[in-house]
Coordinates of C-alpha atoms and ligand atoms in Angstrom, one line a residue:
X1 CA 0.1 0.1 0.0
X2 CA 1.4 3.6 -1.0
X3 CA 3.1 5.3 1.9
X4 CA 3.0 9.1 1.3
X5 CA 6.2 11.0 2.7
X6 CA 6.9 14.4 4.1
X7 CA 8.9 16.7 1.7
X8 CA 11.1 18.5 3.7
X9 CA 14.5 19.9 2.7
X10 CA 14.0 18.7 -0.9
X11 CA 13.5 15.1 0.3
X12 CA 10.6 12.8 0.5
X13 CA 11.3 11.7 4.2
X14 CA 9.1 9.4 6.6
X15 CA 7.8 11.4 9.8
X16 CA 10.3 11.6 12.8
X17 CA 8.1 9.6 15.0
X18 CA 7.3 7.1 12.1
X19 CA 3.8 6.8 12.7
X20 CA 1.0 6.8 9.8
X21 CA -2.7 7.7 9.4
X22 CA -5.0 5.5 7.3
X23 CA -6.1 7.2 4.2
X24 CA -9.6 6.5 2.8
X25 CA -11.1 6.4 -0.4
X26 CA -14.6 7.6 0.2
X27 CA -16.0 6.1 -2.9
X28 CA -15.4 2.5 -1.3
X29 CA -15.1 3.6 2.2
X30 CA -11.5 1.7 1.9
X31 CA -8.2 2.6 3.2
X32 CA -5.7 2.9 0.1
X33 CA -2.8 4.5 1.5
X34 CA -1.0 5.4 4.7
X35 CA 0.2 9.1 5.2
X36 CA 2.5 10.5 8.0
X37 CA 1.0 11.2 11.3
X38 CA 3.9 14.5 11.6
X39 CA 3.9 16.4 14.8
X40 CA 6.0 19.4 16.0
X41 CA 9.3 17.9 15.4
X42 CA 8.6 17.2 11.6
X43 CA 7.3 21.1 11.7
X44 CA 10.6 22.0 13.1
X45 CA 12.4 20.4 10.8
X46 CA 10.5 21.7 8.1
X47 CA 10.8 25.5 9.5
X48 CA 14.8 25.0 9.7
X49 CA 15.0 24.1 6.0
X50 CA 12.4 26.6 5.0
X51 CA 14.6 29.5 7.0
X52 CA 17.8 28.1 5.3
X53 CA 16.2 28.4 2.0
X54 CA 14.8 31.5 2.7
X55 CA 18.3 33.4 3.2
X56 CA 19.0 32.6 -0.8
X57 CA 15.1 31.9 -2.3
X58 CA 14.2 35.9 -0.9
X59 CA 17.2 37.1 -3.0
X60 CA 16.6 35.1 -6.0
X61 CA 15.1 37.5 -8.8
X62 CA 11.6 37.3 -9.4
X63 CA 12.4 36.3 -13.3
X64 CA 14.2 33.2 -11.9
X65 CA 11.3 32.4 -9.3
X66 CA 8.9 33.0 -11.9
X67 CA 10.6 30.6 -14.3
X68 CA 10.6 27.9 -11.5
X69 CA 6.8 28.4 -11.0
X70 CA 5.9 28.0 -14.5
X71 CA 8.1 24.9 -14.7
X72 CA 6.0 23.5 -12.1
X73 CA 2.7 24.6 -13.8
X74 CA 4.0 23.0 -16.8
X75 CA 4.5 19.7 -14.8
X76 CA 1.1 19.8 -13.4
X77 CA -0.6 19.9 -17.1
X78 CA 1.9 17.3 -18.1
X79 CA 0.6 15.4 -15.3
X80 CA -3.0 16.1 -15.4
X81 CA -4.8 13.0 -16.0
X82 CA -2.5 11.4 -12.9
X83 CA -3.2 14.4 -10.9
X84 CA -7.3 14.1 -11.8
X85 CA -7.4 10.5 -10.8
X86 CA -5.7 11.2 -7.4
X87 CA -8.0 14.1 -6.6
X88 CA -11.0 12.1 -7.4
X89 CA -9.9 8.9 -5.7
X90 CA -8.7 10.8 -2.4
X91 CA -11.7 13.4 -2.3
X92 CA -14.7 11.4 -3.8
X93 CA -15.2 14.1 -6.6
X94 CA -16.4 12.9 -9.9
X95 CA -13.3 12.5 -12.3
X96 CA -14.7 14.8 -14.6
X97 CA -14.9 17.5 -12.4
X98 CA -11.2 17.3 -11.0
X99 CA -10.1 17.2 -14.8
X100 CA -12.4 20.3 -16.0
X101 CA -11.7 22.4 -12.6
X102 CA -9.4 21.2 -9.8
X103 CA -6.2 20.1 -11.8
X104 CA -6.3 22.9 -14.4
X105 CA -7.1 25.6 -11.7
X106 CA -3.6 24.4 -9.7
X107 CA -1.7 25.2 -12.8
X108 CA -3.3 28.4 -13.3
X109 CA -2.8 29.2 -9.7
X110 CA 1.2 28.8 -10.4
X111 CA 1.3 30.6 -13.6
X112 CA -1.1 33.4 -12.5
X113 CA 1.6 34.0 -9.6
X114 CA 4.6 33.4 -11.5
X115 CA 3.8 36.1 -14.3
X116 CA 1.7 38.5 -11.6
X117 CA 5.0 38.7 -9.4
X118 CA 6.8 40.3 -12.5
X119 CA 4.5 43.4 -12.3
X120 CA 4.5 44.1 -8.7
X121 CA 6.1 47.3 -8.4
X122 CA 7.3 49.8 -5.9
X123 CA 5.6 52.9 -5.3
X124 CA 7.3 56.3 -4.9
X125 CA 6.4 59.4 -3.3
X126 CA 7.7 62.8 -3.8
X127 CA 7.9 65.5 -1.2
X128 CA 9.3 68.2 -3.8
X129 CA 12.6 69.8 -2.7
X130 CA 12.4 67.9 0.6
X131 CA 12.6 64.2 0.1
X132 CA 11.8 60.9 -1.9
X133 CA 9.9 58.1 -0.4
X134 CA 10.2 54.7 -2.2
X135 CA 8.4 51.6 -0.6
X136 CA 9.8 48.6 -0.8
X137 CA 7.9 44.8 -0.7
X138 CA 10.0 42.8 0.9
X139 CA 9.2 38.6 1.5
X140 CA 7.9 38.6 5.1
X141 CA 10.1 35.2 5.9
X142 CA 8.7 31.6 6.5
X143 CA 5.1 31.4 5.6
X144 CA 2.8 28.7 7.2
X145 CA 0.2 27.7 4.7
X146 CA -3.0 25.5 5.8
X147 CA -5.6 24.2 3.6
X148 CA -8.9 22.1 3.9
X149 CA -10.0 19.0 1.9
X150 CA -12.8 20.3 -0.5
X151 CA -10.8 21.5 -3.4
X152 CA -7.4 20.0 -2.1
X153 CA -4.9 20.8 -4.7
X154 CA -6.7 24.1 -5.8
X155 CA -7.0 25.7 -2.7
X156 CA -3.1 24.5 -1.7
X157 CA -1.7 25.8 -4.4
X158 CA -3.7 29.0 -4.3
X159 CA -1.5 29.9 -1.1
X160 CA 1.8 28.4 -1.8
X161 CA 2.1 30.2 -5.5
X162 CA 1.8 33.6 -4.4
X163 CA 3.9 33.0 -1.0
X164 CA 7.0 31.5 -3.2
X165 CA 6.6 34.2 -6.0
X166 CA 6.6 36.9 -3.2
X167 CA 10.0 35.4 -2.5
X168 CA 9.1 33.8 1.1
X169 CA 10.0 30.0 1.9
X170 CA 6.7 27.5 3.0
X171 CA 6.0 25.0 5.4
X172 CA 2.6 24.0 4.2
X173 CA 0.1 21.6 5.5
X174 CA -2.7 20.1 3.5
X175 CA -5.9 18.4 5.1
X176 CA -5.0 15.0 6.3
X177 CA -8.0 13.7 4.6
X178 CA -6.9 14.5 1.1
X179 CA -3.3 14.6 1.1
X180 CA -2.6 12.7 -2.2
X181 CA -2.4 15.4 -4.8
X182 CA -0.3 17.7 -2.4
X183 CA 2.3 14.5 -2.1
X184 CA 2.4 14.5 -6.2
X185 CA 3.0 18.0 -6.1
X186 CA 6.2 17.6 -3.8
X187 CA 7.4 15.0 -6.7
X188 CA 6.6 17.6 -9.3
X189 CA 8.6 20.3 -7.4
X190 CA 11.8 18.1 -7.1
X191 CA 11.4 17.4 -10.8
X192 CA 11.1 21.1 -11.5
X193 CA 14.3 21.5 -9.5
X194 CA 12.9 23.7 -6.7
X195 CA 15.9 24.4 -4.5
X196 CA 15.9 22.4 -1.3
X197 CA 13.7 24.0 1.5
X198 CA 11.6 26.5 -0.5
X199 CA 8.6 24.4 -0.1
X200 CA 8.2 21.7 2.5
X201 CA 4.8 20.0 2.8
X202 CA 4.3 18.0 6.1
X203 CA 1.5 15.8 6.4
X204 CA -1.0 15.0 9.4
X205 CA -3.7 16.1 11.7
X206 CA -4.4 19.6 12.2
X207 CA -4.0 19.7 15.8
X208 CA -0.7 18.4 15.8
X209 CA 0.9 19.7 12.3
X210 CA -1.4 22.7 12.1
X211 CA -1.4 23.8 15.5
X212 CA 2.8 23.7 15.7
X213 CA 2.7 25.7 12.4
X214 CA 0.6 28.2 13.9
X215 CA 2.3 28.4 17.2
X216 CA 5.8 28.5 15.5
X217 CA 7.4 31.7 17.1
X218 CA 9.5 32.3 13.9
X219 CA 6.3 31.6 11.1
X220 CA 5.3 35.3 10.9
X221 CA 2.7 34.8 8.4
X222 CA -0.5 32.3 8.3
X223 CA -2.7 31.6 5.4
X224 CA -5.5 29.4 6.2
X225 CA -8.4 28.2 4.6
X226 CA -11.1 26.2 6.4
X227 CA -13.8 26.2 9.1
X228 CA -14.7 29.4 11.3
X229 CA -14.3 27.4 14.3
X230 CA -10.6 26.4 13.3
X231 CA -9.9 30.0 12.2
X232 CA -10.9 31.0 15.4
X233 CA -8.8 28.9 17.1
X234 CA -5.5 30.2 14.9
X235 CA -6.7 33.5 15.5
X236 CA -6.1 32.9 19.3
X237 CA -2.7 31.6 19.2
X238 CA -1.4 33.5 16.1
X239 CA -3.0 37.1 17.5
X240 CA -1.0 37.6 20.2
X241 CA 2.0 36.6 18.6
X242 CA 1.1 39.6 16.1
X243 CA 1.5 37.2 13.0
X244 CA 0.1 38.2 9.3
X245 CA -2.9 36.4 9.2
X246 CA -5.3 35.6 6.3
X247 CA -8.4 33.4 7.2
X248 CA -10.9 31.9 4.5
X249 CA -13.5 30.6 6.1
X250 CA -16.8 29.3 6.1
X251 CA -20.2 30.2 4.4
X252 CA -23.8 29.8 4.2
X253 CA -24.4 31.7 0.9
X254 CA -27.9 33.1 -0.5
X255 CA -28.7 32.2 -3.9
X256 CA -31.5 34.8 -4.6
X257 CA -33.9 34.5 -7.7
X258 CA -36.0 37.2 -9.1
X259 CA -39.0 36.3 -11.2
X260 CA -37.6 38.1 -14.3
X261 CA -34.5 36.2 -14.4
X262 CA -32.9 34.1 -17.3
X263 CA -34.9 31.0 -16.1
X264 CA -33.1 28.1 -18.0
X265 CA -29.6 29.8 -17.5
X266 CA -30.5 30.2 -13.8
X267 CA -31.7 26.6 -13.0
X268 CA -28.8 25.2 -14.9
X269 CA -26.2 27.1 -12.9
X270 CA -28.1 26.6 -9.6
X271 CA -28.0 23.0 -9.9
X272 CA -24.1 23.4 -10.1
X273 CA -24.0 26.0 -7.2
X274 CA -26.2 23.9 -5.3
X275 CA -24.7 20.6 -5.7
X276 CA -21.1 21.0 -7.5
X277 CA -18.4 18.8 -5.7
X278 CA -21.4 17.5 -3.8
X279 CA -22.0 20.6 -2.2
X280 CA -18.9 20.6 -0.6
X281 CA -17.5 24.2 -1.9
X282 CA -17.5 26.9 0.6
X283 CA -19.3 29.2 -2.3
X284 CA -22.0 26.9 -2.8
X285 CA -25.3 28.8 -2.7
X286 CA -27.2 26.7 -0.3
X287 CA -30.1 29.1 0.5
X288 CA -32.3 29.6 -2.5
X289 CA -34.6 32.6 -2.1
X290 CA -37.4 32.5 -4.8
X291 CA -39.2 35.1 -5.4
X292 CA -43.0 34.5 -5.0
X293 CA -44.5 34.6 -8.5
X294 CA -41.6 32.0 -9.6
X295 CA -41.8 29.9 -6.4
X296 CA -43.8 26.9 -7.8
X297 CA -42.4 26.6 -11.2
X298 CA -39.0 26.9 -9.8
X299 CA -39.7 24.2 -7.3
X300 CA -40.9 22.0 -10.0
X301 CA -38.3 22.0 -12.6
X302 CA -35.5 22.1 -9.8
X303 CA -36.6 19.1 -7.9
X304 CA -37.1 17.1 -11.3
X305 CA -33.4 18.0 -12.1
X306 CA -32.1 17.1 -8.6
X307 CA -34.0 13.9 -8.8
X308 CA -32.1 12.8 -12.2
X309 CA -28.8 13.9 -10.7
X310 CA -27.8 10.4 -9.1
X311 CA -24.7 9.5 -7.2
X312 CA -22.4 7.4 -9.0
X313 CA -18.7 6.0 -8.9
X314 CA -16.7 9.0 -9.2
X315 CA -14.0 7.2 -11.4
X316 CA -16.9 6.8 -13.7
X317 CA -16.7 9.5 -16.8
X318 CA -20.3 10.0 -16.5
X319 CA -20.6 10.7 -13.0
X320 CA -21.6 14.0 -11.9
X321 CA -22.5 13.2 -8.3
X322 CA -20.0 11.5 -6.1
X323 CA -18.8 10.5 -2.8
X324 CA -18.9 12.6 0.2
X325 CA -15.1 13.1 1.6
X326 CA -15.6 11.2 4.8
X327 CA -17.8 8.8 7.0
X328 CA -17.6 11.6 9.6
X329 CA -18.8 14.3 7.4
X330 CA -21.4 12.0 5.8
X331 CA -22.9 11.6 9.4
X332 CA -22.9 15.3 9.9
X333 CA -24.6 16.0 6.9
X334 CA -27.4 13.3 7.5
X335 CA -27.7 14.9 11.2
X336 CA -28.7 18.1 9.5
X337 CA -31.0 16.8 7.3
X338 CA -32.6 14.9 10.5
X339 CA -32.6 18.4 11.9
X340 CA -34.0 20.2 9.2
X341 CA -37.1 17.7 9.4
X342 CA -37.2 18.3 13.2
X343 CA -37.4 22.0 12.7
X344 CA -40.3 21.6 10.3
X345 CA -38.7 21.4 7.0
X346 CA -40.5 19.5 3.9
X347 CA -38.1 17.2 2.0
X348 CA -38.8 17.6 -1.6
X349 CA -36.2 15.4 -2.8
X350 CA -33.3 13.2 -1.3
X351 CA -32.6 13.5 2.2
X352 CA -31.0 9.9 2.3
X353 CA -27.6 8.2 2.4
X354 CA -27.3 6.0 -1.1
X355 CA -25.9 2.9 -1.3
X356 CA -24.2 1.9 -4.2
X357 CA -23.3 -1.9 -5.7
X358 CA -20.1 -3.5 -6.6
X359 CA -16.9 -1.6 -5.4
X360 CA -18.5 1.4 -4.0
X361 CA -21.0 -1.0 -2.0
X362 CA -19.4 0.7 1.2
X363 CA -18.9 4.2 -0.1
X364 CA -20.3 7.5 1.4
X365 CA -23.1 8.7 -0.7
X366 CA -26.0 11.5 -0.1
X367 CA -28.7 12.0 -2.7
X368 CA -29.0 15.8 -3.9
X369 CA -31.7 17.1 -1.1
X370 CA -33.9 20.0 -1.5
X371 CA -36.1 21.1 1.8
X372 CA -38.6 23.8 2.0
X373 CA -40.8 25.6 5.1
X374 CA -38.2 26.2 7.1
X375 CA -37.9 29.8 8.5
X376 CA -34.7 31.8 7.5
X377 CA -33.5 31.8 11.2
X378 CA -33.6 28.2 11.8
X379 CA -30.5 26.4 12.6
X380 CA -30.5 24.3 9.2
X381 CA -30.9 27.8 7.4
X382 CA -28.1 29.8 9.5
X383 CA -25.3 26.8 10.1
X384 CA -22.8 25.7 7.5
X385 CA -23.6 22.2 6.5
X386 CA -21.4 21.7 3.4
X387 CA -23.1 19.0 1.6
X388 CA -25.4 18.2 -1.2
X389 CA -28.6 20.2 0.8
X390 CA -30.5 23.5 -0.2
X391 CA -33.3 24.9 1.1
X392 CA -36.0 26.8 -0.6
X393 CA -37.7 29.7 0.5
X394 CA -40.2 32.4 -1.1
X395 CA -39.9 35.9 -0.9
X396 CA -42.1 39.1 -1.8
X397 CA -39.8 42.1 -1.4
X398 CA -36.2 43.1 -2.1
X399 CA -35.9 44.2 1.6
X400 CA -37.4 40.9 2.9
X401 CA -34.8 38.9 1.0
X402 CA -32.0 41.2 2.0
X403 CA -32.9 40.8 5.6
X404 CA -32.8 36.6 5.2
X405 CA -29.6 36.8 3.1
X406 CA -27.9 38.7 5.5
X407 CA -29.0 37.3 8.9
X408 CA -26.3 34.6 9.1
X409 CA -22.9 34.9 11.0
X410 CA -21.2 34.4 7.5
X411 CA -20.8 36.9 4.3
X412 CA -18.5 35.0 1.8
X413 CA -20.4 35.0 -1.4
X414 CA -23.9 36.0 -2.7
X415 CA -25.8 35.0 -6.1
X416 CA -28.2 37.3 -7.9
X417 CA -30.5 36.2 -10.8
X418 CA -32.5 39.2 -12.4
X419 CA -32.6 41.0 -15.5
X420 CA -32.9 44.2 -14.0
X421 CA -29.7 45.9 -14.0
X422 CA -30.8 48.6 -11.6
X423 CA -31.9 46.2 -8.9
X424 CA -28.9 43.9 -9.4
X425 CA -26.6 46.9 -8.8
X426 CA -28.7 47.9 -5.9
X427 CA -29.1 44.2 -4.5
X428 CA -24.9 43.8 -4.7
X429 CA -24.6 46.9 -2.9
X430 CA -26.7 46.0 0.6
X431 CA -25.9 42.1 0.3
X432 CA -23.3 41.6 2.9
X433 CA -21.0 39.2 0.9
X434 CA -16.9 39.6 0.0
X435 CA -18.2 37.9 -3.4
X436 CA -20.9 38.8 -5.5
X437 CA -22.1 36.7 -8.7
X438 CA -24.9 38.3 -10.8
X439 CA -26.4 35.9 -13.2
X440 CA -23.6 33.4 -13.1
X441 CA -21.7 31.4 -10.5
X442 CA -18.0 30.5 -9.9
X443 CA -16.8 32.8 -12.9
X444 CA -13.4 33.5 -11.5
X445 CA -10.9 36.1 -12.6
X446 CA -7.9 35.4 -10.4
X447 CA -7.1 39.1 -10.3
X448 CA -9.9 39.9 -8.3
X449 CA -9.9 40.0 -4.5
X450 CA -11.4 37.0 -3.0
X451 CA -12.8 36.3 0.7
X452 CA -15.4 36.9 2.9
X453 CA -17.0 39.4 5.4
X454 CA -18.1 38.5 9.0
X455 CA -17.3 35.4 10.4
X456 CA -16.4 34.2 7.1
X457 CA -12.9 35.2 7.3
X458 CA -10.2 38.1 7.6
X459 CA -8.2 39.3 4.6
X460 CA -8.6 38.9 0.8
X461 CA -6.8 36.2 -1.5
X462 CA -6.2 36.8 -5.5
X463 CA -4.4 39.2 -7.6
X464 CA -1.9 41.3 -6.1
X465 CA -3.7 41.3 -2.3
X466 CA -2.0 37.8 -2.1
X467 CA 1.4 39.0 -3.0
X468 CA 1.1 42.0 -0.8
X469 CA 0.0 39.9 2.1
X470 CA 3.2 37.6 1.6
X471 CA 5.4 40.9 1.7
X472 CA 6.0 43.6 4.0
X473 CA 6.2 47.0 3.0
X474 CA 9.2 49.0 4.0
X475 CA 9.4 52.6 3.5
X476 CA 12.7 54.3 2.6
X477 CA 12.9 58.2 2.8
X478 CA 15.8 60.3 1.5
X479 CA 16.2 64.0 2.4
X480 CA 17.2 66.0 -0.4
X481 CA 19.5 68.8 -0.1
X482 CA 18.8 72.0 -1.7
X483 CA 20.8 73.2 -4.4
X484 CA 22.7 76.3 -3.5
X485 CA 22.7 77.3 -7.3
X486 CA 19.7 75.8 -8.7
X487 CA 16.3 77.5 -8.6
X488 CA 13.6 75.9 -6.2
X489 CA 11.2 73.3 -7.8
X490 CA 7.7 73.5 -8.1
X491 CA 5.6 73.1 -5.3
Ligands
LIG1 P1 -10.8 22.7 8.8 O1 -11.1 23.9 9.4 O2 -11.6 21.4 9.8 O3 -9.5 22.3 8.6 C1 -8.8 23.2 7.7 C2 -7.3 22.9 7.8 O4 -6.8 23.2 9.3 C3 -6.9 21.3 7.6 O5 -5.8 21.2 7.3 C4 -7.0 20.6 9.2 O6 -6.4 19.7 9.5 C5 -6.3 22.0 9.9 N1 -6.5 22.3 11.1 C6 -7.6 21.5 12.3 N2 -7.2 22.1 13.4 C7 -6.2 23.1 13.5 C8 -5.4 23.9 14.2 N3 -6.1 24.0 15.7 N4 -4.7 24.5 14.0 C9 -4.2 24.8 12.5 N5 -4.8 23.8 11.8 C10 -5.6 23.0 12.0 O7 -11.8 22.6 7.7 P2 -12.3 21.6 6.5 O8 -10.9 21.0 6.2 O9 -13.5 20.8 7.3 O10 -12.8 22.3 5.4 C11 -14.1 22.6 5.2 C12 -14.5 24.1 6.0 O11 -13.4 25.1 4.9 C13 -15.8 24.7 5.4 O12 -16.2 25.4 6.8 C14 -15.7 25.4 4.4 O13 -16.4 26.8 4.2 C15 -14.2 26.3 4.4 N6 -13.8 26.6 3.3 C16 -13.8 27.8 3.0 C17 -13.0 28.6 1.7 C18 -13.1 29.9 1.7 O14 -12.1 30.4 0.8 N7 -13.5 31.0 2.4 C19 -13.0 27.3 0.6 C20 -13.0 26.3 1.0 C21 -13.5 25.9 2.3 P3 -7.2 18.7 9.7 O15 -7.5 17.8 8.4 O16 -6.3 17.5 10.1 O17 -8.3 18.8 10.5

């Protein structure tokens, strides 16, 4: 059975304690590999390698860093099929989704920041006749990058790429639930010739490896994506140490459908925004609000489509609804479906675990589930379920639906469907979300700021924001001496 290794100081090595964790294939419910159960000692080794590498990597020219990162992107492309299969096996997502979304985006993340860093410029402020200020953006140091299981390589590289491009070296921890593509990435980094210690990947549990990275006194910058509760714990530890923090956390996103929308387009996209990746995307629109005149038509057609979306073996080309990432997460989703019923919700379709036959007989699958009849402020409509479960709620006015939409502790994304441009702008202005999609979903331009308000996080990823996050501005002020002979400059 495959035994994953840590990637420290340019080498693939066993964890110091020589302990391993079972890694499951969610589609079969069976163990298919072992991953290091690393601890603080492994993090310390990784830190030492990263700190040494920082002395040279931070001084490498942007052009040289860029070339190396592009080489990694090219190797991801070259290994597209292998990485797609690994991601699908590890996470339970349909192979087709991994091929079209996850792996191309991982390569795009490297390419985007490899080229983006070349355009990062320093500003200069002139105080006429008195002084010139210029601002340097220097890499912060060894960066800690911690990522979740839902879009494993996609989100892992979304942190690592800007950190490395900016000149930081990295100690990274992928989720122990989906470590495989991060491991394969370490092999590609070796093949690309990334200098030793520039990127270090330590596998293991959050409470051991993640916590050791967070608490490390010499790792001054932490980029984290995951649940709000974990984000709060990281902030509690890192805050008093004055670390730079980027926290991308949970969501409970509203999908607001007005009666004047392009119905076909809305329905097609709403299927994706509800059930893509089994609903395990922080940006999914799990609360669907429908303007009353459209409610019955929407319900009928949406439920019909949800019934058609059958769970299947993620490795099958035709599957569009795969396995839930872990047994524990499956139980959590099912407990929320039970809660919804206790709260008075009516299940319009789904609601059950699916038992497949053959190889997938012991896998973890849940039907796409649509629920109506719940108040906006019940737990089902307020807490993040992170599965293939959506609620339908009718509304009559913009004010009413804004009240519903903004009622949660979260503020990550919001989706609006209307052909009325004025209303779309008005709604976008009043929705308390960091990301708003109008008549679309998950349309991403990597230059745009990405992140949430309220308990959905702190800081923004994407574009120059991420490069600035991994750098520290340093202002240099040079006083000018007045010329004894030349006239005074313009004020
Ligand atoms: P978790 O918060 O459970 O875990 C995220 C990562 O943090 C994992 O690598 C985890 O390790 C690690 N971790 C756990 N405890 C600690 C700790 N005390 N200190 C440091 N690291 C720790 O999230 P999930 O993996 O369950 O991911 C799902 C969540 O991520 C959802 O809430 C989702 O909304 C959010 N998310 C947010 C996104 C955004 O951009 N805003 C994007 C994608 C997901 P381990 O796996 O061992 O627990």
